[in-house]
């Protein structure tokens, strides 16, 4: 198995977990927050997808799906156009509202497809390419992709946990 195959598998697992976390949830469940400062399932999935979109597009010199495919307009959020959710206050978390989980899965699937396209074209040596010199040491493509995988897995796990809390409270 090559490194790109492991990355493709990892991002595929994220997509599966995103769908599982959102399956069957209505607007009330998507936006439920166990305490006022907590994130919602909708915010967690939107954020992990925005981060993947932003970081993968930047690393491969691609346009973000958020902009190029009009997802920013479909969501119509009262947030800056390039917002990824990083450092959001509880008030900003509350601004991420959707009518249906379909919007979240649609955006995630579109980002996933762009991610897979970029990964399929990888050669092993590409993973050593520096993509961000603002850090010491500079960040390579391989490190950036693992970082996105880690962040996405943490957030989708949080979304799954929150889904369980919300559904238990409703039962």
Short mmCIF file of C-alpha atoms in Angstrom, two decimals:
data_model
loop_
_atom_site.label_atom_id
_atom_site.label_comp_id
_atom_site.label_asym_id
_atom_site.label_seq_id
_atom_site.Cartn_x
_atom_site.Cartn_y
_atom_site.Cartn_z
CA UNK A 1 0.00 0.00 0.00
CA UNK A 2 1.31 3.44 -0.91
CA UNK A 3 1.05 6.54 1.27
CA UNK A 4 -1.56 8.08 -1.02
CA UNK A 5 -3.71 4.95 -0.64
CA UNK A 6 -3.60 5.31 3.13
CA UNK A 7 -4.60 8.98 2.84
CA UNK A 8 -7.43 8.13 0.44
CA UNK A 9 -8.66 5.48 2.88
CA UNK A 10 -8.44 7.91 5.79
CA UNK A 11 -10.44 10.62 4.04
CA UNK A 12 -12.95 7.99 2.96
CA UNK A 13 -13.47 7.02 6.58
CA UNK A 14 -14.13 10.66 7.46
CA UNK A 15 -16.78 10.86 4.75
CA UNK A 16 -18.45 7.68 6.06
CA UNK A 17 -18.48 9.04 9.61
CA UNK A 18 -19.86 12.41 8.48
CA UNK A 19 -22.78 10.64 6.81
CA UNK A 20 -23.34 8.45 9.88
CA UNK A 21 -23.28 11.44 12.24
CA UNK A 22 -25.85 13.33 10.15
CA UNK A 23 -28.13 10.51 9.04
CA UNK A 24 -31.74 11.20 9.92
CA UNK A 25 -31.11 14.33 11.98
CA UNK A 26 -33.61 17.17 11.65
CA UNK A 27 -32.92 20.89 12.14
CA UNK A 28 -33.54 20.84 15.90
CA UNK A 29 -31.08 17.98 16.41
CA UNK A 30 -28.52 19.52 14.05
CA UNK A 31 -28.46 22.74 16.04
CA UNK A 32 -28.88 21.41 19.56
CA UNK A 33 -26.14 22.42 22.00
CA UNK A 34 -25.96 20.69 25.40
CA UNK A 35 -24.75 23.95 26.98
CA UNK A 36 -24.68 27.46 25.50
CA UNK A 37 -20.92 27.42 24.87
CA UNK A 38 -20.94 24.04 23.10
CA UNK A 39 -20.78 23.39 19.38
CA UNK A 40 -23.66 21.84 17.45
CA UNK A 41 -23.52 18.84 15.13
CA UNK A 42 -24.16 21.19 12.20
CA UNK A 43 -21.31 23.48 13.22
CA UNK A 44 -18.88 20.59 13.78
CA UNK A 45 -19.51 19.07 10.34
CA UNK A 46 -19.51 22.45 8.59
CA UNK A 47 -16.23 23.38 10.32
CA UNK A 48 -14.40 20.12 9.61
CA UNK A 49 -15.46 20.36 5.98
CA UNK A 50 -14.43 24.01 5.68
CA UNK A 51 -11.01 23.21 7.16
CA UNK A 52 -10.53 20.27 4.78
CA UNK A 53 -11.66 22.42 1.83
CA UNK A 54 -9.41 25.35 2.81
CA UNK A 55 -6.30 23.32 3.63
CA UNK A 56 -6.44 20.84 0.76
CA UNK A 57 -7.19 23.57 -1.78
CA UNK A 58 -4.31 25.65 -0.44
CA UNK A 59 -1.87 22.74 -0.44
CA UNK A 60 -2.69 21.75 -4.01
CA UNK A 61 -3.22 25.28 -5.39
CA UNK A 62 -6.90 24.60 -6.11
CA UNK A 63 -9.98 26.77 -5.69
CA UNK A 64 -11.98 26.03 -2.59
CA UNK A 65 -15.17 24.12 -3.39
CA UNK A 66 -16.92 26.53 -0.97
CA UNK A 67 -16.43 29.32 -3.52
CA UNK A 68 -16.01 27.58 -6.88
CA UNK A 69 -19.17 25.47 -6.58
CA UNK A 70 -21.27 28.11 -4.83
CA UNK A 71 -21.62 26.38 -1.47
CA UNK A 72 -21.03 29.72 0.27
CA UNK A 73 -24.19 31.03 -1.41
CA UNK A 74 -26.20 27.85 -0.75
CA UNK A 75 -25.41 28.04 2.96
CA UNK A 76 -26.00 31.80 3.08
CA UNK A 77 -24.32 32.14 6.47
CA UNK A 78 -23.98 35.50 8.18
CA UNK A 79 -20.22 35.03 8.40
CA UNK A 80 -17.22 36.30 6.41
CA UNK A 81 -16.94 34.54 3.04
CA UNK A 82 -13.63 32.82 3.89
CA UNK A 83 -14.57 31.83 7.45
CA UNK A 84 -13.65 28.26 8.38
CA UNK A 85 -14.92 28.39 11.95
CA UNK A 86 -11.49 28.54 13.55
CA UNK A 87 -11.76 30.29 16.92
CA UNK A 88 -15.51 30.78 16.69
CA UNK A 89 -17.27 32.24 19.70
CA UNK A 90 -20.55 30.68 20.85
CA UNK A 91 -22.39 33.50 19.03
CA UNK A 92 -20.65 32.63 15.76
CA UNK A 93 -21.30 28.90 16.27
CA UNK A 94 -25.00 29.79 16.52
CA UNK A 95 -24.84 31.44 13.07
CA UNK A 96 -24.12 28.12 11.37
CA UNK A 97 -27.67 26.98 10.71
CA UNK A 98 -29.01 24.73 7.96
CA UNK A 99 -32.50 23.55 7.05
CA UNK A 100 -31.35 20.01 6.35
CA UNK A 101 -28.43 17.65 6.85
CA UNK A 102 -28.44 17.24 3.05
CA UNK A 103 -26.73 20.60 2.66
CA UNK A 104 -23.91 19.50 4.97
CA UNK A 105 -23.47 16.09 3.33
CA UNK A 106 -23.62 17.65 -0.13
CA UNK A 107 -20.87 20.11 0.69
CA UNK A 108 -18.78 17.44 2.41
CA UNK A 109 -19.15 15.07 -0.55
CA UNK A 110 -18.05 17.82 -2.97
CA UNK A 111 -14.97 18.57 -0.85
CA UNK A 112 -14.27 14.85 -0.54
CA UNK A 113 -14.32 14.46 -4.33
CA UNK A 114 -11.85 17.33 -4.77
CA UNK A 115 -9.65 15.85 -2.04
CA UNK A 116 -9.66 12.43 -3.71
CA UNK A 117 -8.79 13.96 -7.08
CA UNK A 118 -5.79 15.70 -5.56
CA UNK A 119 -4.67 12.61 -3.66
CA UNK A 120 -4.94 10.27 -6.65
CA UNK A 121 -2.41 12.41 -8.54
CA UNK A 122 0.18 12.25 -5.74
CA UNK A 123 3.62 10.77 -6.08
CA UNK A 124 5.51 9.79 -2.91
CA UNK A 125 8.02 12.61 -3.38
CA UNK A 126 5.16 15.16 -3.42
CA UNK A 127 4.55 14.55 0.28
CA UNK A 128 7.91 16.21 1.05
CA UNK A 129 6.97 19.47 -0.71
CA UNK A 130 6.79 22.44 1.66
CA UNK A 131 3.31 23.97 1.62
CA UNK A 132 3.58 26.43 4.52
CA UNK A 133 6.75 28.25 5.52
CA UNK A 134 5.11 30.19 8.37
CA UNK A 135 6.01 27.38 10.79
CA UNK A 136 9.33 26.17 12.15
CA UNK A 137 9.95 23.63 10.80
CA UNK A 138 8.07 24.43 7.57
CA UNK A 139 5.00 22.26 6.95
CA UNK A 140 5.23 19.64 4.22
CA UNK A 141 2.29 18.37 2.20
CA UNK A 142 2.40 15.05 4.06
CA UNK A 143 2.27 16.76 7.45
CA UNK A 144 -0.55 19.06 6.31
CA UNK A 145 -2.66 16.14 5.08
CA UNK A 146 -2.17 14.18 8.30
CA UNK A 147 -3.05 17.32 10.27
CA UNK A 148 -6.31 17.69 8.33
CA UNK A 149 -7.10 14.00 8.85
CA UNK A 150 -6.50 14.34 12.58
CA UNK A 151 -8.60 17.49 12.92
CA UNK A 152 -11.45 16.03 10.85
CA UNK A 153 -11.47 12.77 12.82
CA UNK A 154 -11.62 14.64 16.11
CA UNK A 155 -14.50 16.83 14.95
CA UNK A 156 -16.52 14.02 13.38
CA UNK A 157 -16.06 12.03 16.59
CA UNK A 158 -17.40 15.00 18.53
CA UNK A 159 -20.35 15.21 16.15
CA UNK A 160 -21.12 11.51 16.64
CA UNK A 161 -20.91 11.87 20.42
CA UNK A 162 -23.16 14.93 20.35
CA UNK A 163 -25.62 13.09 18.11
CA UNK A 164 -25.86 10.39 20.80
CA UNK A 165 -26.45 12.97 23.52
CA UNK A 166 -29.15 14.72 21.51
CA UNK A 167 -30.93 11.50 20.64
CA UNK A 168 -30.72 10.23 24.24
CA UNK A 169 -32.22 13.47 25.55
CA UNK A 170 -35.09 13.21 23.05
CA UNK A 171 -35.91 9.58 23.95
#
